[in-house]
XYZ file of C-alpha atoms in Angstrom:
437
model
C 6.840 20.711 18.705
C 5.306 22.102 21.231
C 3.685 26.047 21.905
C 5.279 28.354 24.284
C 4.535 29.612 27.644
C 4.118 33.128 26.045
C 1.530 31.747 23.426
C -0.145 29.570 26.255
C -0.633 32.768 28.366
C -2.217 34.891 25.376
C -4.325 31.905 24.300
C -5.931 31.761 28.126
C -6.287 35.562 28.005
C -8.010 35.916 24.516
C -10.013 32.950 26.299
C -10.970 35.160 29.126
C -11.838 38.163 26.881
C -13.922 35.489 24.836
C -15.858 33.969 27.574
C -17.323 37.448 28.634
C -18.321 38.977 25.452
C -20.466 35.461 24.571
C -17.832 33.232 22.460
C -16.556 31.124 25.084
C -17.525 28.012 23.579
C -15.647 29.217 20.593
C -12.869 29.939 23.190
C -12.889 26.870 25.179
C -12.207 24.627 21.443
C -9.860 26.827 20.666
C -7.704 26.741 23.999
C -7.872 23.378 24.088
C -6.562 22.989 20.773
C -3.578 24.709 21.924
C -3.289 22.609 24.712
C -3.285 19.636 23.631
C -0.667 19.563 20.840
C 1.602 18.366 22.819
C 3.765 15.964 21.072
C 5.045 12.598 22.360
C 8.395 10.432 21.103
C 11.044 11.047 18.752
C 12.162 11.339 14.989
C 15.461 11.558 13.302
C 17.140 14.371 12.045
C 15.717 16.692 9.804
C 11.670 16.158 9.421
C 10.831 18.777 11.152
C 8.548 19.522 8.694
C 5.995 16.518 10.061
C 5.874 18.282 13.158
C 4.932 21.412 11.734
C 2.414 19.805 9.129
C 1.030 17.995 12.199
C 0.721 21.307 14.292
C -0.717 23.341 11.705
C -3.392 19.901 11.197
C -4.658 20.324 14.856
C -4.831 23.945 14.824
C -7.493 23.886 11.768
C -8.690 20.547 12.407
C -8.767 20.209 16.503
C -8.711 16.598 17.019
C -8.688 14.621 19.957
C -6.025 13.074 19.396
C -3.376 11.271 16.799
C 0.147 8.919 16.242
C 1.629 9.281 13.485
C 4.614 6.955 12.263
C 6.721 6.901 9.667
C 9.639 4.128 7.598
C 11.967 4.965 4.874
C 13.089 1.983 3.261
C 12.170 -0.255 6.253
C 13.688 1.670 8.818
C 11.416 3.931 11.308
C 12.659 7.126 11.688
C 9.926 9.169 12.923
C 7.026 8.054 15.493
C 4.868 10.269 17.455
C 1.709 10.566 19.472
C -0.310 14.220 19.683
C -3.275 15.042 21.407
C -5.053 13.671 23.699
C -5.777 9.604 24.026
C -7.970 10.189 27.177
C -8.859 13.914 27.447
C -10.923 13.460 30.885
C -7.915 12.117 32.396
C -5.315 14.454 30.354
C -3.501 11.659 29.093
C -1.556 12.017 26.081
C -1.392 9.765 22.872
C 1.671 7.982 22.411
C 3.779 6.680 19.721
C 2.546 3.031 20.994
C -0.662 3.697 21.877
C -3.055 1.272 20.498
C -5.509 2.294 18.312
C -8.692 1.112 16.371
C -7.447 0.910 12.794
C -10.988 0.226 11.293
C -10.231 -1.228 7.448
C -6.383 -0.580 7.723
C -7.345 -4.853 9.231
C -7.943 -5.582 5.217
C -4.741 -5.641 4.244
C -3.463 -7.543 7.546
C -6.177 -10.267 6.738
C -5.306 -10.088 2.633
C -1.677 -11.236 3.663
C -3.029 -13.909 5.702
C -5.238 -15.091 2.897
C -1.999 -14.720 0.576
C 0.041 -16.966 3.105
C -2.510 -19.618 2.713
C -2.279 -19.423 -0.880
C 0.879 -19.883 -0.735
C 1.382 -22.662 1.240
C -1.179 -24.450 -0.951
C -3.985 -24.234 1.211
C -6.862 -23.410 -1.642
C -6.323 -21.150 -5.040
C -7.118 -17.450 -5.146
C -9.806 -18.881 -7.780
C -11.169 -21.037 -5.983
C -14.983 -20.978 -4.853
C -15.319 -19.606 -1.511
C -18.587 -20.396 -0.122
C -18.335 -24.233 -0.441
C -15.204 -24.089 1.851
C -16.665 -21.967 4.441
C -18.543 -25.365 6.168
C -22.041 -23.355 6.589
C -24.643 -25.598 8.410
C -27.402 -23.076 7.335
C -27.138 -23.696 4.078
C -28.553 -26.882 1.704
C -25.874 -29.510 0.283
C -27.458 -28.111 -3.312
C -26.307 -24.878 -4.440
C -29.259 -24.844 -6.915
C -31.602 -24.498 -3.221
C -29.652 -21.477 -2.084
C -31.554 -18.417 -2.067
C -28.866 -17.077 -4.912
C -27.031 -19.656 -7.085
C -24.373 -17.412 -8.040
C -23.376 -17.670 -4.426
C -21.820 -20.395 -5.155
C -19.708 -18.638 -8.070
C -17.718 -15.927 -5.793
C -14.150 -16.785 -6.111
C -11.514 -15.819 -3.169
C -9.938 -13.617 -5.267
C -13.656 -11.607 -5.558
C -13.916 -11.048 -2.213
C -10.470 -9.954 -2.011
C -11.322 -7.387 -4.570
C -14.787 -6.372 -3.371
C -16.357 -8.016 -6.617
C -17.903 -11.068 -5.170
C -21.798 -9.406 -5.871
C -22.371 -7.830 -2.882
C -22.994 -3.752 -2.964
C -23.624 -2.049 0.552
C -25.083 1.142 -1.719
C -27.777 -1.227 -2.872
C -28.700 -3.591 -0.183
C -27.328 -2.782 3.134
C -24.259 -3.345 5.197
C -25.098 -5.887 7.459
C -22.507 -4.640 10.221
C -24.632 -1.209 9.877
C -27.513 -3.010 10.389
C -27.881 -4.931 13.631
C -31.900 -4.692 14.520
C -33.135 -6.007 11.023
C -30.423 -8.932 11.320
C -31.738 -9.368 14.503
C -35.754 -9.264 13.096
C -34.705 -11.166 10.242
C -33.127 -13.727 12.268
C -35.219 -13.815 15.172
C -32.217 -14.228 17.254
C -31.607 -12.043 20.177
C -28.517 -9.550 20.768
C -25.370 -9.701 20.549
C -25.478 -10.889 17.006
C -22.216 -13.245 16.126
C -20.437 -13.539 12.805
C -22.385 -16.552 11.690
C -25.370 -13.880 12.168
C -24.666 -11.745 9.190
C -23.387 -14.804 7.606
C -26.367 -15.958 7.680
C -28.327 -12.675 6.539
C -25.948 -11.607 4.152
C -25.594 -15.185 2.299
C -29.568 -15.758 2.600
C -30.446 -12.889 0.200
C -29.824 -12.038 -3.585
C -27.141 -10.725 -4.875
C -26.795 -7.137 -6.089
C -24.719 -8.458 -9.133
C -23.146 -11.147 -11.088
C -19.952 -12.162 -9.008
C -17.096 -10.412 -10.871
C -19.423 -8.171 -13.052
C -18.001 -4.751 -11.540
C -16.144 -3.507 -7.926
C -18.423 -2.505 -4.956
C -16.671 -2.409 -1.718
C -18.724 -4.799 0.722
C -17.386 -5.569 4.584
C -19.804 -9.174 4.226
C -16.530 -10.552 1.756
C -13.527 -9.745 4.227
C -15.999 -11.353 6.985
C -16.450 -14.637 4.730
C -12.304 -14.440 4.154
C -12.183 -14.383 7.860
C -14.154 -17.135 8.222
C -12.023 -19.417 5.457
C -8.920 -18.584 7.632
C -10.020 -20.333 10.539
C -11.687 -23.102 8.199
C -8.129 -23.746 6.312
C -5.731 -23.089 9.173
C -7.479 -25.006 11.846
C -7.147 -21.828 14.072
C -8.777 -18.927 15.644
C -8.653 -16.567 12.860
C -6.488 -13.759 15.338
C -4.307 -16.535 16.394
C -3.417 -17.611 12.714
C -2.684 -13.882 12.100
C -0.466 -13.266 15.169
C 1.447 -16.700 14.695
C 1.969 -16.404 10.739
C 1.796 -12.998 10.017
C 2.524 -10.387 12.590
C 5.193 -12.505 15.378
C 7.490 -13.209 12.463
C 7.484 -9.502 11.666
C 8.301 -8.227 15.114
C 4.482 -7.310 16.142
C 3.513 -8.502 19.211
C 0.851 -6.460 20.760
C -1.748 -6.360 17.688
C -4.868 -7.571 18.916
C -8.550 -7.594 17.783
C -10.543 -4.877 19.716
C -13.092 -5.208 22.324
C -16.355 -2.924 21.861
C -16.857 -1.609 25.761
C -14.684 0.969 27.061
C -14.194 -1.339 30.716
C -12.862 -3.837 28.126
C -10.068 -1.430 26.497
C -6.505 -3.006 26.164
C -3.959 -2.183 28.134
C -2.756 1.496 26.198
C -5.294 1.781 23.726
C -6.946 5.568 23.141
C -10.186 6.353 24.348
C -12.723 7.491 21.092
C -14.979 10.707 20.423
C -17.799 10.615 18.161
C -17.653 14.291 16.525
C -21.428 14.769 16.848
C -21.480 13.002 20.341
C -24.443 10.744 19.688
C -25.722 7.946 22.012
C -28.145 5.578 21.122
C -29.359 1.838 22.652
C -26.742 -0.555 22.345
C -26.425 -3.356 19.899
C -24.805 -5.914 23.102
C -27.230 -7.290 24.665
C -26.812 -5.355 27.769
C -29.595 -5.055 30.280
C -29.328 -1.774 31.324
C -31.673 0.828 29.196
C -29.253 3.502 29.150
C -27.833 4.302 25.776
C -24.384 4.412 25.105
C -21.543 6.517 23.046
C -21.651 5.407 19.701
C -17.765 4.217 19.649
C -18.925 1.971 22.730
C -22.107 -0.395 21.889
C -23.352 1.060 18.507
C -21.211 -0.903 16.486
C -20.584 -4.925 17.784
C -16.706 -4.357 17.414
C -16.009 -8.194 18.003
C -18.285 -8.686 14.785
C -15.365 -6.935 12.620
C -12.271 -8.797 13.354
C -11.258 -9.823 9.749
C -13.028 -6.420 8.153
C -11.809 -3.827 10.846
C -11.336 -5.013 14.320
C -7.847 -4.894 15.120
C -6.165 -2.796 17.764
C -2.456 -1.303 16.779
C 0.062 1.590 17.169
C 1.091 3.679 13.944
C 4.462 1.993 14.550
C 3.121 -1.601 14.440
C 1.115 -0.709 11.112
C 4.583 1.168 9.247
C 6.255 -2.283 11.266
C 4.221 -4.347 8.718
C 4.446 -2.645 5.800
C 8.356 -2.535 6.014
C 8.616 -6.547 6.938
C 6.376 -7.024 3.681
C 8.893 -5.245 1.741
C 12.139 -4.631 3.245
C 12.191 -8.111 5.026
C 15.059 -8.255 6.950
C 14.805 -12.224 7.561
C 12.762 -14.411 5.759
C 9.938 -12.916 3.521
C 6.404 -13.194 4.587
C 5.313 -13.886 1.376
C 7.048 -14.435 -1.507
C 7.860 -12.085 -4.285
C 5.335 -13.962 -6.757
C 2.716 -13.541 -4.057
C 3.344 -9.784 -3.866
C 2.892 -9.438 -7.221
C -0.397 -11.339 -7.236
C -1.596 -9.578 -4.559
C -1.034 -6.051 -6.390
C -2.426 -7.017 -9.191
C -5.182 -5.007 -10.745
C -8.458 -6.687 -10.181
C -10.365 -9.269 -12.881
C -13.266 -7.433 -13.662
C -15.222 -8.361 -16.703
C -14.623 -6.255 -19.709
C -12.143 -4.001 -17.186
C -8.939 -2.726 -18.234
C -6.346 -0.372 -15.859
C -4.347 2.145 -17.429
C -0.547 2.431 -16.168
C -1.483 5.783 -13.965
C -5.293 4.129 -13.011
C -5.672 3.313 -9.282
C -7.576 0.488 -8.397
C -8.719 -2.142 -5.712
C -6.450 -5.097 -5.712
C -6.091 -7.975 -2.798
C -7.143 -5.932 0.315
C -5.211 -2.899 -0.842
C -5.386 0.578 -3.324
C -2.917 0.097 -5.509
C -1.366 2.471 -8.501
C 1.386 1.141 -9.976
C 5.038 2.610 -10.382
C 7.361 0.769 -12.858
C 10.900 1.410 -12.266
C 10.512 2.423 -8.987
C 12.386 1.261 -5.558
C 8.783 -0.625 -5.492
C 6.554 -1.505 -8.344
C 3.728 -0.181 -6.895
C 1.996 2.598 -4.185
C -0.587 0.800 -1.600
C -2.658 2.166 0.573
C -6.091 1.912 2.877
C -7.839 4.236 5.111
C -10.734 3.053 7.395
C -13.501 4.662 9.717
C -15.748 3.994 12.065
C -17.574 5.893 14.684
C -14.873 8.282 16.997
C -11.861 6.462 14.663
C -10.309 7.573 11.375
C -7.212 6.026 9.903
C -4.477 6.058 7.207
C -1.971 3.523 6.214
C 0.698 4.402 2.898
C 3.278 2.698 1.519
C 4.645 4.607 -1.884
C 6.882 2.941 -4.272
C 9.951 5.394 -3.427
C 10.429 3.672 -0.254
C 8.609 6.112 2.486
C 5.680 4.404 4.451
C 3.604 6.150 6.668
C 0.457 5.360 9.214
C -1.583 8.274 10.587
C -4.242 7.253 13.416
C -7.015 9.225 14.724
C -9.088 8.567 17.933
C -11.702 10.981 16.150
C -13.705 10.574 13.119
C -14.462 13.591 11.501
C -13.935 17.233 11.536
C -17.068 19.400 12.587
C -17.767 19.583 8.768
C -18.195 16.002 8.577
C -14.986 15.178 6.378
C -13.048 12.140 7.995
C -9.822 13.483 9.393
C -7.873 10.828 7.823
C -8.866 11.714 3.911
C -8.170 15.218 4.748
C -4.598 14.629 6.227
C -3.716 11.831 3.196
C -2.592 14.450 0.590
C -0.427 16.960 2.510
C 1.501 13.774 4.136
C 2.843 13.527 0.500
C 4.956 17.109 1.500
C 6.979 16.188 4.044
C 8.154 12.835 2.333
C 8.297 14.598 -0.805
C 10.731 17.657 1.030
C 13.411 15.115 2.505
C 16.999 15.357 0.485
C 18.693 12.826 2.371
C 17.041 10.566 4.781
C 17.895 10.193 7.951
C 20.429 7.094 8.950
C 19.571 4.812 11.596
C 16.881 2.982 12.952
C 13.758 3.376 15.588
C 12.474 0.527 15.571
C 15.278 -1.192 17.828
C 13.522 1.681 21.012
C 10.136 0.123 20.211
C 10.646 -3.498 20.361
């Protein structure tokens, strides 16, 4: 949906008028709010009402940019880009532009964990740390700087209950100069860096004692993928998981904007900070905080993947509508949506909860058993992936974190979504996912 020329002409007037009695930097956010709602793709008949939530979103909200996609039963029947994905260049976003999805990569690496479940591999159960082949650490578990290390299951770390709490000792992807003193290694830091850090410290509590979301137990999963499969832990994802669901242009993200991939957004930090970069560059010029702040290669199992809102609704319909053979089975599902085993722990029917690499409230009786969903941030990126138990999944991605209050544009957008979905009679018939191959 897009504004009119009549609206367009007032909005540059009032600018005008603005500009000369002092509020022209009011003005100039405002006018190019207007101007950049322009709207990108298609939908089916009759959800309208996305467009207008979406318009009304940008209007109070003024981000750079956004795609929003979304499936009804496994079939994609709205998908569109708004805003800007370059705004120096006036590009728009578009229903395939590729994103940074931040932690919407949990759930893509919980499947792939699942798969090798599955397939026998090792048992959710199972001890992690002893299959993760880690040179820095003794044969003896007893020498380790925390025995109880050697307790975290593959299931914890799923679950975020493996002992690790960010709140209480640090995130170590937040915290790349003391790795780097700690270490005394020089920058870029590499995965087995805040291996090492994280798994050379006490824990912050006994494994399965109580949920804490940690990145450090999606990074060790990561790791155990490549360990198990004999493969690079993207290319076991591509080749298992996303190719046999149609996906083919996922990819992990690269942190410097010369490195972008071919149609991915560019980011905006809201408060437009800069700071010395984490790369081991030479130059002594700091950088945008989307582009050297953050080592994005670090994140690959955690929240380094690159996708379109289509690819993300694309994998939540192959897990379950499958239209050929099933990713996982329905036993795996199920295990996967479980609520988590926390000691002394119990979920009420209504209760949300962490499960395997997804938020989970279940729905007996439903089209689905359960309602899943993630959201992830990082610096200039905000993101939203739902998949409710009537059927209707929907991914909303932002090349912007936060609003100028600070709230993450992502949280703020997650309830009205529901009123759209929640307005729709009749959906749609047929199919967009055969236009976006």
């Amino acid at each position: 949906m897009n504004f009119n020329c009549d609206r367009r002409q007032f909005l540059a007037t009032l600018g005008t008028l603005l500009s000369t009695s002092g509020l022209g930097g009011l003005s100039a956010r405002r006018c190019e709010a207007a101007d950049r709602f322009e709207s990108t793709g298609r939908s089916l008949a009759g959800l309208g009402a996305y467009d207008d939530l979406m318009e009304q979103f940008f209007e109070k909200n003024e981000p750079l940019g956004a795609s929003l996609a979304v499936a009804y039963q496994g079939r994609l029947v709205y998908a569109k880009g708004f805003g800007f994905a370059d705004l120096d260049r006036q590009k728009a976003v578009q229903p395939t532009s590729l994103f940074r999805i931040a932690s919407l990569s949990k759930p893509i690496t919980a499947v792939a964990v699942m798969k090798l479940v599955q397939d026998g591999k090792f048992t959710l159960d199972q001890p992690i740390v002893p299959l993760l082949n880690l040179d820095f650490l003794p044969e003896d578990s007893t020498d380790w700087a925390d025995p109880r290390l050697a307790e975290i299951t593959v299931r914890q770390c799923l679950q975020h209950s493996g002992g690790f709490d960010k709140d209480v000792s640090g995130d170590p992807f937040a915290m790349s100069r003391p790795v780097k003193v700690s270490l005394g290694v020089d920058f870029p830091l590499s995965p087995e860096d805040l291996l090492r850090f994280a798994l050379t410290r006490k824990l912050d509590f006994d494994p399965g004692a109580k949920h804490a979301y940690a990145n450090i137990g999606y990074l060790m999963l990561g790791r155990l993928i490549e360990q198990q499969s004999g493969m690079a832990y993207d290319a076991f994802v591509q080749q298992e998981v996303l190719h046999p669901l149609g996906i083919r242009r996922m990819q992990l993200a690269r942190t410097l904007k010369e490195d972008a991939a071919e149609g991915e957004v560019q980011y905006r930090d809201t408060k437009g900070r800069t700071g010395a970069n984490v790369l081991g560059l030479k130059s002594t010029e700091w950088v945008p905080y989307p582009y050297g702040i953050e080592r994005i290669e670090n994140l690959a199992p955690v929240g380094g993947w690159l996708a379109s809102s289509i690819d993300l609704v694309r994998f939540t319909s192959g897990l379950f509508f499958p239209q050929d053979e099933a990713i996982l089975a329905s036993e795996s599902l199920e295990t996967m949506y479980a609520p988590p085993k926390i000691e002394g722990k119990k979920f009420t029917r209504n209760q949300a909860y962490y499960a395997c690499g997804w938020l989970v409230r279940r729905s007996p009786g439903s089209v689905l058993p359960w309602t899943c969903w993630h959201n992830g941030r990082l610096t200039g990126v905000s993101t939203l992936l739902v998949s409710r138990a009537d059927g209707v999944s929907w991914c909303v991605l932002f090349n912007q974190d936060t609003s100028a209050d600070g709230k993450a544009f992502a949280s703020q957008i997650d309830s009205p979504l529901h009123a759209p979905a929640n307005a729709v009679g009749d959906w749609p018939e047929g199919d967009l996912f055969a236009e976006y191959p």
